[in-house]
Coordinates of C-alpha atoms and ligand atoms in Angstrom, one line a residue:
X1 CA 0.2 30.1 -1.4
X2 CA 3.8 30.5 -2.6
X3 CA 5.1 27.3 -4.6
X4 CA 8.5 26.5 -5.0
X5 CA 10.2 23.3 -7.3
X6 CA 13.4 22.2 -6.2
X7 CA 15.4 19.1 -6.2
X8 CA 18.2 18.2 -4.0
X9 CA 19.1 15.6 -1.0
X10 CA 15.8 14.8 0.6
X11 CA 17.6 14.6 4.6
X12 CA 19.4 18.0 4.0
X13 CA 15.5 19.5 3.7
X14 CA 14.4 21.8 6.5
X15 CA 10.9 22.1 6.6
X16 CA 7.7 21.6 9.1
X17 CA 6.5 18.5 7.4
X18 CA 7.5 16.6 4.2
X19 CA 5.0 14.8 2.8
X20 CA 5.9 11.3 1.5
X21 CA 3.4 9.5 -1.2
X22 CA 3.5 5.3 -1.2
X23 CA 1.4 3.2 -3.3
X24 CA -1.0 0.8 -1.6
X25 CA -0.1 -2.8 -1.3
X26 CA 3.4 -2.4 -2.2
X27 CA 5.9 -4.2 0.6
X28 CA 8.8 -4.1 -0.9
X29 CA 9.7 -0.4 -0.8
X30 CA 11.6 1.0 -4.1
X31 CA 12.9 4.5 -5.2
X32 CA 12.4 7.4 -2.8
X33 CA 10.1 5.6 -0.6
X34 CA 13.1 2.9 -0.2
X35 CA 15.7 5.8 0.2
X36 CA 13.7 7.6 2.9
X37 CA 13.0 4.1 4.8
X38 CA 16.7 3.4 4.7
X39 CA 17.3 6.5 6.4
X40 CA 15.1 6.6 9.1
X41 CA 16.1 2.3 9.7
X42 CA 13.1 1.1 8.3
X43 CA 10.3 3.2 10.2
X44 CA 8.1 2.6 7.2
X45 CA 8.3 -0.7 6.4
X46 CA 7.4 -1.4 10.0
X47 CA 4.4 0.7 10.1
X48 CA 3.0 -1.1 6.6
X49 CA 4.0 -4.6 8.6
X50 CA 2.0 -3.5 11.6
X51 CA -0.9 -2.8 9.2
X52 CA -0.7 0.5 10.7
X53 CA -0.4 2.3 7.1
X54 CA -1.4 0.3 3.8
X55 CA -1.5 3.0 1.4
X56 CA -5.1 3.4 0.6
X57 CA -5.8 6.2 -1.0
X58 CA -5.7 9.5 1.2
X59 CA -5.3 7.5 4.0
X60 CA -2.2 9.2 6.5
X61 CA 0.1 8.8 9.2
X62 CA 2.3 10.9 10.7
X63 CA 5.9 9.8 11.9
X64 CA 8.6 11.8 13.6
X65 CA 11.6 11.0 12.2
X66 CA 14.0 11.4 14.8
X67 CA 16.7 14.3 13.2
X68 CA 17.3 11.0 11.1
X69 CA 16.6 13.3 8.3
X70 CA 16.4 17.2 9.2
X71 CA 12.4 17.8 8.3
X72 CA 10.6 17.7 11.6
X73 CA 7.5 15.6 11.1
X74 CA 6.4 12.8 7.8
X75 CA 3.5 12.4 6.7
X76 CA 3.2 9.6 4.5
X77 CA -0.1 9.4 2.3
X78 CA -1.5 7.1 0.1
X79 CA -1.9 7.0 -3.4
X80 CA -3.7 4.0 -4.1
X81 CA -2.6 1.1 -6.5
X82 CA -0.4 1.7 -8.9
X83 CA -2.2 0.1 -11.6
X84 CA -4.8 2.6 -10.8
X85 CA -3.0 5.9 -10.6
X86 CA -4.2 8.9 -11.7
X87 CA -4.3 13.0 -12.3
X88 CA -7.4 12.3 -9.6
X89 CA -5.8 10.3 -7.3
X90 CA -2.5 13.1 -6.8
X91 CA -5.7 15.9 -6.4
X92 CA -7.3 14.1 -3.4
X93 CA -4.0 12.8 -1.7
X94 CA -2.7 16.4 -2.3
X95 CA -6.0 17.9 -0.9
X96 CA -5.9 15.6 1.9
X97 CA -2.3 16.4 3.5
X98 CA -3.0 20.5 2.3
X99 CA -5.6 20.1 5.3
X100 CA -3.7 18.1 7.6
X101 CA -0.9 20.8 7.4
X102 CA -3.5 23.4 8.0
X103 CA -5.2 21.5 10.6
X104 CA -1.7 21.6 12.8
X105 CA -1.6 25.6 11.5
X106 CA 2.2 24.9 10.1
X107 CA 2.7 27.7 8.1
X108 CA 4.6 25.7 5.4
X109 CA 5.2 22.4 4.3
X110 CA 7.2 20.5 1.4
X111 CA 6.4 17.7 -0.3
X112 CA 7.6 14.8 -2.6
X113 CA 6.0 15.2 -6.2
X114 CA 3.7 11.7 -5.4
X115 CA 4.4 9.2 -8.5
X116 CA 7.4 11.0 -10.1
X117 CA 8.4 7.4 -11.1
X118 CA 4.8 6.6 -12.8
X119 CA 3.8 6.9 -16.2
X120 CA 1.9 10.0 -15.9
X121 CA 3.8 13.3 -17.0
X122 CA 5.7 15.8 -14.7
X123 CA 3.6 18.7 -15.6
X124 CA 0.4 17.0 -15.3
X125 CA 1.4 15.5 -12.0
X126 CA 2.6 19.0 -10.5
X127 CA -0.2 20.7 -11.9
X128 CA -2.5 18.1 -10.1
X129 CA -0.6 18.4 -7.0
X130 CA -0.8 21.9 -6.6
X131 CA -4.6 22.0 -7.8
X132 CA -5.2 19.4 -5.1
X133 CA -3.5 22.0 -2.3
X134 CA -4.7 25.1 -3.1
X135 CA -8.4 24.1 -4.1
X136 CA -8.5 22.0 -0.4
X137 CA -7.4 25.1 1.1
X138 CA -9.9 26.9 -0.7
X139 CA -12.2 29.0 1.9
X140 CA -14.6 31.5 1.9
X141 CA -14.2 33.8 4.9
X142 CA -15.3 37.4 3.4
X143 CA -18.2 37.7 5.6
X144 CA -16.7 36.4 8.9
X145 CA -16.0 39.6 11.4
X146 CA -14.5 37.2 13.9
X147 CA -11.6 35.1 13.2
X148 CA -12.4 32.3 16.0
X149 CA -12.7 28.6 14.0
X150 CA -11.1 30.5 10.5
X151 CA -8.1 28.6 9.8
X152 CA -4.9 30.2 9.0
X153 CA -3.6 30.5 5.8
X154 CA -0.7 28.0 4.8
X155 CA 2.1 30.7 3.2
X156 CA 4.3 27.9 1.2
X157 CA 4.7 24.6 -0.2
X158 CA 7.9 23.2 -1.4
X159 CA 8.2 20.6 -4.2
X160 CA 10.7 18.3 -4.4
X161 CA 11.3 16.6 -7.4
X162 CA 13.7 13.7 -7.6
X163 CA 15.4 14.4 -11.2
X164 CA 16.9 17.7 -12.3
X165 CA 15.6 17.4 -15.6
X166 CA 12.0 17.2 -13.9
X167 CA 12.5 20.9 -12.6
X168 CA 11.5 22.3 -15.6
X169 CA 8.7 20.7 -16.7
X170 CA 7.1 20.7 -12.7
X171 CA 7.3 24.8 -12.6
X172 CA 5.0 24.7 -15.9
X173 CA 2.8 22.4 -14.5
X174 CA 2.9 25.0 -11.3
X175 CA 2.5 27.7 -13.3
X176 CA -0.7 25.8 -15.2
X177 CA -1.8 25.0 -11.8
X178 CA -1.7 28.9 -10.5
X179 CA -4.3 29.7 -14.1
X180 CA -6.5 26.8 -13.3
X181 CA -6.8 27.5 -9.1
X182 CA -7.3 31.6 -9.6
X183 CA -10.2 30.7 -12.2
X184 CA -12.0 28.4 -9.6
X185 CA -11.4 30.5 -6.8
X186 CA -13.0 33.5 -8.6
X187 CA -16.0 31.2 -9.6
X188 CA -16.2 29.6 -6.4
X189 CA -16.2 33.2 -5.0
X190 CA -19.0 34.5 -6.6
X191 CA -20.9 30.9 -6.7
X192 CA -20.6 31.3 -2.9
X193 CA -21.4 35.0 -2.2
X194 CA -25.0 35.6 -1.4
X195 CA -27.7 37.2 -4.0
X196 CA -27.8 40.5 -1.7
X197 CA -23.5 41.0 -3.0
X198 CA -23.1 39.3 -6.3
X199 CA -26.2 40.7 -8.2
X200 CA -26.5 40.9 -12.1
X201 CA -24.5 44.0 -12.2
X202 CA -21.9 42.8 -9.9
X203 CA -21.3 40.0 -12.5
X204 CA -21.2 42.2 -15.2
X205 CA -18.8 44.2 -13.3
X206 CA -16.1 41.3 -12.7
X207 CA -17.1 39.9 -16.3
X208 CA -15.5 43.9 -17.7
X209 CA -12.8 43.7 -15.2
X210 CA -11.5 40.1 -16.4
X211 CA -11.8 41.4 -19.8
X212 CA -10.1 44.5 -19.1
X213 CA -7.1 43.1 -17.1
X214 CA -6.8 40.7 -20.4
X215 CA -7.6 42.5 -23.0
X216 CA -11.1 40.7 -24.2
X217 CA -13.8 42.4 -25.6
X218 CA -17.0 42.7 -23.3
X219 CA -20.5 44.5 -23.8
X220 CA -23.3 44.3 -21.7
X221 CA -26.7 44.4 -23.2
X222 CA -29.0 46.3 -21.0
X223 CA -32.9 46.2 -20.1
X224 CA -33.7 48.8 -23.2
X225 CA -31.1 46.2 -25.4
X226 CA -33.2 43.9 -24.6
X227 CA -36.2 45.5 -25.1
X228 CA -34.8 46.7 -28.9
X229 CA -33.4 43.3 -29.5
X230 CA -37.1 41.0 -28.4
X231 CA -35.2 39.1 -25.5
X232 CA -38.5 38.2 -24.1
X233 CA -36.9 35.1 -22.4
X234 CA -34.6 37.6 -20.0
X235 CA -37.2 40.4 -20.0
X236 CA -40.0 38.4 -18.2
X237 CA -37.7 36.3 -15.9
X238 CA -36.4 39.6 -14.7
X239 CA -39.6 41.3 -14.3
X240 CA -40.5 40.2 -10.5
X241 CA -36.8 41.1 -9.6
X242 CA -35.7 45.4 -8.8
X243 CA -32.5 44.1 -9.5
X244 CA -31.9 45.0 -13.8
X245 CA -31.0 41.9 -15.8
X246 CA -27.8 41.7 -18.0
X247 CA -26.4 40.0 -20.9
X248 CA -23.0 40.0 -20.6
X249 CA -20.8 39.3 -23.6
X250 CA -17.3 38.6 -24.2
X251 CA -15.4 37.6 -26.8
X252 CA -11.8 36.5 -27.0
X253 CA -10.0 36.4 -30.3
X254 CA -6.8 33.9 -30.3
X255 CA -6.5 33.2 -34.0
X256 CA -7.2 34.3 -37.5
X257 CA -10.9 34.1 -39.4
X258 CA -11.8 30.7 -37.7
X259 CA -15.5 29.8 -36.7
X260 CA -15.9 30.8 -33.1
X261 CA -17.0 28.7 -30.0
X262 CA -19.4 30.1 -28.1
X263 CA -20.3 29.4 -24.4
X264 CA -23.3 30.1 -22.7
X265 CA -24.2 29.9 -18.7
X266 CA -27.0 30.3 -16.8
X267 CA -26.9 33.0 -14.0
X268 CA -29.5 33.5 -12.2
X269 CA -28.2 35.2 -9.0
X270 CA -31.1 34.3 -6.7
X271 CA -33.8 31.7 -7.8
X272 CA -37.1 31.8 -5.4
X273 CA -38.9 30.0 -8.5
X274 CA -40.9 33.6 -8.7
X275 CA -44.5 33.0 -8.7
X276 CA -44.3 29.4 -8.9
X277 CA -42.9 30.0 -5.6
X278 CA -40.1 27.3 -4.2
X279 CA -40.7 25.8 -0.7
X280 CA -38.7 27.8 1.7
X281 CA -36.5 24.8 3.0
X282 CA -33.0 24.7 1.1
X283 CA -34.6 28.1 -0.7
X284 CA -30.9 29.9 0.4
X285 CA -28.7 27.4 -1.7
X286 CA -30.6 28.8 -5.4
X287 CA -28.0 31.9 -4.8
X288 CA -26.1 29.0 -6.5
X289 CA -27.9 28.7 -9.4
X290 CA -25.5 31.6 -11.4
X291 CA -22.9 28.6 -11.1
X292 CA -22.9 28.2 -15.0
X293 CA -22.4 31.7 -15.9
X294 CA -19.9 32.3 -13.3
X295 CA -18.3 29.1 -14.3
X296 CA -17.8 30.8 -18.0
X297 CA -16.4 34.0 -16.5
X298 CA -14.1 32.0 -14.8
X299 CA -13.4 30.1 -18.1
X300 CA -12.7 33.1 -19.9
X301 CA -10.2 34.0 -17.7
X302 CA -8.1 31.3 -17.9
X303 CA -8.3 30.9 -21.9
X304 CA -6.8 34.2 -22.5
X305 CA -4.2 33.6 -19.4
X306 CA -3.1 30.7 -21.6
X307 CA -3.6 32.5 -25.1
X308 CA -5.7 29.2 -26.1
X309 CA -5.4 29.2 -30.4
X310 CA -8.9 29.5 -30.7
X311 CA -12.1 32.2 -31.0
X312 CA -14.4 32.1 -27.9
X313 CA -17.7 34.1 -27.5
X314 CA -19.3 33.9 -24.0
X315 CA -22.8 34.9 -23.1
X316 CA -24.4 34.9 -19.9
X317 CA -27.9 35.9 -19.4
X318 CA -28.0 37.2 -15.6
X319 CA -30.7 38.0 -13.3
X320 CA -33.0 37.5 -10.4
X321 CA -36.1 35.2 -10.5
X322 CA -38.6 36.7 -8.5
X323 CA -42.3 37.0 -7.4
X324 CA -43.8 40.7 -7.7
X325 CA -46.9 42.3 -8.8
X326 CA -44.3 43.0 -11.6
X327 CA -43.5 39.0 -12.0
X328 CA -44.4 37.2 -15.1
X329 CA -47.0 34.8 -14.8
X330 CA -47.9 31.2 -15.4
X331 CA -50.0 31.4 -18.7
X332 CA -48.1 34.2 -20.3
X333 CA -46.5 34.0 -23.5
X334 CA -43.1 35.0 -24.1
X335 CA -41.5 35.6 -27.3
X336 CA -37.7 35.2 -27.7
X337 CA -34.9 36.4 -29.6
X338 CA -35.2 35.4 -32.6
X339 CA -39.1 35.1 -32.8
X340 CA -40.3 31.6 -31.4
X341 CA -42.7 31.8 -29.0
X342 CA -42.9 30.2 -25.5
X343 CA -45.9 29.7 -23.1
X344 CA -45.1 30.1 -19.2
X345 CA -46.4 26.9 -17.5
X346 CA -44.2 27.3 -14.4
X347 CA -42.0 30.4 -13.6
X348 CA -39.5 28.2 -11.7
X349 CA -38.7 26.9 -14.7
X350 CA -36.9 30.0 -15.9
X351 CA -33.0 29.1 -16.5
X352 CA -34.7 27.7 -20.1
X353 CA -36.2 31.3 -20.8
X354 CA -33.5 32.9 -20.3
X355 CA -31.0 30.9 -22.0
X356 CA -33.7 30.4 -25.3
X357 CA -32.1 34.1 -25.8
X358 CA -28.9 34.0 -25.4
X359 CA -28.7 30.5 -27.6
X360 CA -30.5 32.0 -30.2
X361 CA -27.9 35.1 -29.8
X362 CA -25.3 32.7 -30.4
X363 CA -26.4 31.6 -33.4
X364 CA -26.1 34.6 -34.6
X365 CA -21.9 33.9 -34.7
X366 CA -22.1 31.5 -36.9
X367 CA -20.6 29.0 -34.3
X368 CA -18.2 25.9 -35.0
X369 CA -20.1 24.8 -31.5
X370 CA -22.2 25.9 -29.2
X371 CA -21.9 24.6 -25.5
X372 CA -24.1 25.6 -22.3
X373 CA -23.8 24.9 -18.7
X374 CA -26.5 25.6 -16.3
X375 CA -27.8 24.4 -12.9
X376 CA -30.8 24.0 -14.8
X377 CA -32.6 21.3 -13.7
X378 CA -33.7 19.2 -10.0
X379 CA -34.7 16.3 -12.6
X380 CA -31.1 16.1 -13.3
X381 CA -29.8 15.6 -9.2
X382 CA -32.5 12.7 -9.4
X383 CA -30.6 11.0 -12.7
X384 CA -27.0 11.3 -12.2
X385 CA -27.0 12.1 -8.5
X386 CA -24.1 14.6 -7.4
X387 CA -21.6 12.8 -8.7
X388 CA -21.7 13.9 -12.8
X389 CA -23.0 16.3 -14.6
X390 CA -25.9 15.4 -17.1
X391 CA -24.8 16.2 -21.1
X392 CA -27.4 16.4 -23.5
X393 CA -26.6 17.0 -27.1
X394 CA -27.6 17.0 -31.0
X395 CA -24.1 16.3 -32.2
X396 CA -22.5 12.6 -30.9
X397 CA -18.7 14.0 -32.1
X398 CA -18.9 16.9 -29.5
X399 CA -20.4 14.1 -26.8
X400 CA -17.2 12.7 -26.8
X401 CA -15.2 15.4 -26.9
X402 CA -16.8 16.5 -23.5
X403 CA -17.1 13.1 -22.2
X404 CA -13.0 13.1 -22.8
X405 CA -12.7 15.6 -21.1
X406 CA -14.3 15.0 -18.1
X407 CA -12.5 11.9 -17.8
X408 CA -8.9 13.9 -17.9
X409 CA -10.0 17.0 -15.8
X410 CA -12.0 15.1 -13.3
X411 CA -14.6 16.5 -13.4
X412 CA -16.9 13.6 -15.3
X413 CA -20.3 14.1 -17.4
X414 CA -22.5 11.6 -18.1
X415 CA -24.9 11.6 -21.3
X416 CA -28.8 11.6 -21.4
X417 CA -30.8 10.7 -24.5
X418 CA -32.7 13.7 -26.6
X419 CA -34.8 11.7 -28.9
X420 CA -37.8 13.1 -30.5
X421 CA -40.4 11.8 -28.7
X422 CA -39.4 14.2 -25.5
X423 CA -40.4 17.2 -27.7
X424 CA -44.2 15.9 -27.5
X425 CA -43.9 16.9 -23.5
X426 CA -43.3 20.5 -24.3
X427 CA -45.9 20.6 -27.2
X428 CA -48.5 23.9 -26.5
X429 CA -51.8 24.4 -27.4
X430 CA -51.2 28.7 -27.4
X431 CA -47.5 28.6 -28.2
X432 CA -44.2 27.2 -30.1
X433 CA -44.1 25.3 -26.7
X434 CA -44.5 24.9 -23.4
X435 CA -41.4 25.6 -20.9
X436 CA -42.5 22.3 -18.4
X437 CA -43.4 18.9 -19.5
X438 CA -44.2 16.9 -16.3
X439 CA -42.1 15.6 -14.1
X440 CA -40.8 12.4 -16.5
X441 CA -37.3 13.0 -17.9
X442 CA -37.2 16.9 -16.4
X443 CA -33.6 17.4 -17.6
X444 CA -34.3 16.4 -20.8
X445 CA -37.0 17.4 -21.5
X446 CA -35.6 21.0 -20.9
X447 CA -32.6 20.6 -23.1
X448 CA -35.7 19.4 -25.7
X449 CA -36.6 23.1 -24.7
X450 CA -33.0 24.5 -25.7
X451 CA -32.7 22.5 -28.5
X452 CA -35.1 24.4 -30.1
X453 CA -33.1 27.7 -30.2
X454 CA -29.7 26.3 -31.7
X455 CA -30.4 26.0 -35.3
X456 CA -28.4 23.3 -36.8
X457 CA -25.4 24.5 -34.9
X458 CA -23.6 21.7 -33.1
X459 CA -24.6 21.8 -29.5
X460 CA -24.0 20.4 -26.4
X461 CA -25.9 21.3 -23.2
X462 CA -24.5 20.8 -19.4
X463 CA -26.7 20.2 -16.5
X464 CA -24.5 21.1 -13.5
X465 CA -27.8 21.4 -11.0
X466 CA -26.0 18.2 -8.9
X467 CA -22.6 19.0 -9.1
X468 CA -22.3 23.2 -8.8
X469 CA -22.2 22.9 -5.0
X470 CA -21.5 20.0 -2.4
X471 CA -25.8 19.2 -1.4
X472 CA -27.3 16.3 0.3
X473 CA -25.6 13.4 -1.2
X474 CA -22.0 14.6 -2.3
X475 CA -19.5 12.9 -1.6
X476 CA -16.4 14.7 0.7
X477 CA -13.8 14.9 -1.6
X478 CA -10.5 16.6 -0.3
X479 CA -10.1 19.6 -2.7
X480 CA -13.7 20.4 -2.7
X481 CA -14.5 22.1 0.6
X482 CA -18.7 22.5 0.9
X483 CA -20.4 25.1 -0.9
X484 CA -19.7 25.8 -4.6
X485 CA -17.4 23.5 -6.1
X486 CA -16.7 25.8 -9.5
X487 CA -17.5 23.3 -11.8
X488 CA -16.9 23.2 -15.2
X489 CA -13.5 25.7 -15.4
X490 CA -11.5 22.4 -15.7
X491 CA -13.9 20.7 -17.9
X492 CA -14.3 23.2 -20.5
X493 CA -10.3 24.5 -20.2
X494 CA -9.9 20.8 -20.8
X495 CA -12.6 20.8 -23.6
X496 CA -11.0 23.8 -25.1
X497 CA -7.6 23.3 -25.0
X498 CA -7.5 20.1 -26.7
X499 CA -10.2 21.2 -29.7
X500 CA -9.2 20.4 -32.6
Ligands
LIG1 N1 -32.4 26.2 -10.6 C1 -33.4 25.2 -10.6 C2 -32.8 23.8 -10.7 C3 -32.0 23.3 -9.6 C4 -32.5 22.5 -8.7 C5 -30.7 23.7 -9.4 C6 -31.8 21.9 -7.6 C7 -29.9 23.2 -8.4 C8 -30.5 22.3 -7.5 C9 -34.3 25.4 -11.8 O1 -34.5 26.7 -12.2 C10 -35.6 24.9 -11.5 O2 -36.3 25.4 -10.6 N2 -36.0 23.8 -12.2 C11 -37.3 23.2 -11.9 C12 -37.9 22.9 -13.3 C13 -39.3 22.4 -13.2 C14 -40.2 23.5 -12.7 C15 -39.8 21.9 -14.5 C16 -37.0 22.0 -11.1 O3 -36.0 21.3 -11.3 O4 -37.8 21.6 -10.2
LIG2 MN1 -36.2 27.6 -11.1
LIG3 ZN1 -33.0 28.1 -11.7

């Protein structure tokens, strides 16, 4: 969508629809709202009298105003209270009139930047505004052959912003916006795309062209790597699977000699649960489960758009988890990278195997902080539902730092325990430990798993398993059309760009 910030006389404004943002409650009209109600003789104030619009959030109504002023339709939309305004509250409103101009297939639309009076900053707001647009519009349509039910694209959006000196500081928000939104497109993309497209090698193959187009290192360590380096984690996960595994590495470098982060995601482009076999029903919706690792592509991408201050490693274990008279077994032993030891219990538990390597990879960095984000866990969907992800750490600073920054990108976490005592569930009578512990605590008992492999680097570990893709019990939210909801790019951007 092309996205233009302009000011000027509201009535002068030729457009298809103008979108018009009022706070909920408020009956005596002020600022823009006031101005636009004065011109069109008090339209609005009579339809918040009739009870007919009471500015709940994302709730609409469409007026035709009359050539009173020259766009041809209004759509008023809530934004909630005031007192409860937020970055959240433009996204869904913005979401929710992106849809209802695609729904009536205008090809463009303008709209009023919602709040420019409230306390929140231009930038932020615009940026929010245009996330909430273009993420609603959002579709995937690459395997469709017959255009019937796909909706047209919307070409345009206008924003108009009330004070000149606003201009400015909107088109870097827009321009903020444009990063963020091509980051969660390509990871909702490749979330999306079924295990048959977006194999291992297909992720390593958009990982290299992401760091090609922006000049970031990236290696990919290959089966015989693997094989050199005692990856046994990645090796046995991938064994069931003719697809070869990858470990894809990238590294951006955006200052001098300092510490880097590193990032690690779990991409496991198909997960049947190998011989540990999953039952069949829902069985399609584990081509999600590379959500973390895309998730850190993604992230990549948008740290070196904005030439972030800071050294970032990424590492993404990727393969298939099958069952094959190749498959690894329940029973077997596995030893990682780095040397400790893991018995099998269950093969469906394999997004632990496979990042035990690549965390103890990291280490290997020497890393100011470690931070991984997997689908890892069903025990997690059962704790947090759909609507956070889990966090599990060994470092409380870092906790809060993520749990910041879920609050300010939306996209919130929520913080399980990892005491001690969990450990004693992966305890094994043939190994290091055991890679299941029962069915108490699941998600934390396989971060207890992780923990193992992260030295005494600071660590914090994502569980995105309820919140990767809209499932049974999500929540419709406008700017988050079903499937894969690319999770995590705004949380870590968020994470990173205020690290300190
Ligand atoms: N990829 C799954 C976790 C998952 C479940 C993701 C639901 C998204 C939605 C993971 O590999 C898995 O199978 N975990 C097992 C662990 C168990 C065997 C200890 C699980 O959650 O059942
Ligand atoms: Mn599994
Ligand atoms: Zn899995």
């Amino acid at each position: 969508m092309e996205i233009n910030v302009e000011s000027g006389r509201i009535e002068e404004k030729v457009t298809e629809l103008l979108a018009l943002g009022l706070f909920e409650g408020e009956t005596e009209l002020t600022g823009i709202v006031r101005y636009v109600d004065d011109l069109l003789g008090g339209t609005i104030i009579d339809v918040i009298k009739a009870g007919d619009f009471t500015g709940k959030l994302n709730q609409t109504l469409l007026l035709y105003p009359h050539n009173k002023i020259k766009s041809k339709r209004l759509l008023l939309v809530g934004l909630g209270r005031r007192e409860e305004y937020s970055l959240e509250a433009v996204r869904s409103a913005s979401g929710k009139v992106a849809l209802q101009v695609r729904d009536r297939s205008l090809p463009s639309y303008m709209t009023l930047l919602y709040g420019e009076d409230s306390s929140l900053p231009v930038e932020s707001l615009t940026q929010a505004l245009v996330e909430g647009g273009e993420l609603a519009l959002y579709t995937f349509t690459r395997f469709k052959t017959e255009t019937e039910g796909v909706p047209k694209d919307v070409k345009e959006l206008t924003i108009l912003v009330q004070k000149d000196g606003n201009i400015a500081p909107a088109r870097d928000g827009v321009a903020r916006a444009r990063v963020v939104c091509d980051a969660i497109k390509l990871a909702r993309d490749l979330s999306n795309a079924p295990s048959n497209d977006v194999t291992p090698q297909a992720l390593a193959d958009v990982a290299k062209m992401v760091a090609e187009r922006l000049s970031l290192k990236c290696e990919v360590l290959e089966r015989h790597d693997m094989e050199k380096l005692g990856m046994g984690g990645l090796l046995a996960v991938s064994s069931g699977s003719q697809k070869p595994p990858k470990m894809i590495i990238m590294e951006y470098k955006g200052t001098k000699d300092s510490p880097p982060i590193v990032l690690v995601g779990k991409a496991i482009t198909f997960d049947s649960g190998g011989i540990s076999i999953k039952p069949s029903e829902k069985m399609e919706d584990m081509k999600y489960d590379k959500s973390g690792g895309v998730a850190i592509i993604a992230t990549m991408q948008t740290v070196a758009e904005l030439r972030l201050p800071l050294n970032i490693i990424a590492i993404i274990p990727a393969t298939e988890n099958m069952p094959s008279g190749s498959a690894y077994k329940p029973g077997d032993v596995l030893r990682h990278y780095g040397g400790k030891t893991s018995e099998v219990i269950s093969t469906d538990a394999e997004g632990r195997l496979i990042l035990a390597d690549a965390l103890a990879y990291a280490t290997n960095y020497k890393p100011g902080a470690i931070i991984d984000i997997a689908t890892l866990t069903g025990a997690c969907v059962v704790a947090l539902g759909t609507h956070a992800s889990g966090i599990m750490t060994n470092n409380q600073d870092l906790a809060k730092k993520v749990i910041e920054a879920g609050e300010a990108s939306g996209e919130r976490v929520w913080q399980l325990p990892l005491w001690k005592d969990y450990s004693e569930q992966i305890r094994s009578e043939v190994a290091d430990m055991k890679n299941t512990g029962g069915r108490a605590g699941g998600a934390i008992v396989a971060a207890a798993f992780l923990s193992k492999f992260v030295g005494n680097y600071p660590w914090i570990h994502i569980d995105i398993a309820g919140t990767a893709y809209t499932q049974e019990g999500s929540i419709e939210r406008s700017y988050v059309p079903k499937g894969a909801t690319g999770v995590g790019v705004r949380l870590l951007l968020q994470l990173l760009r205020k690290w300190t």
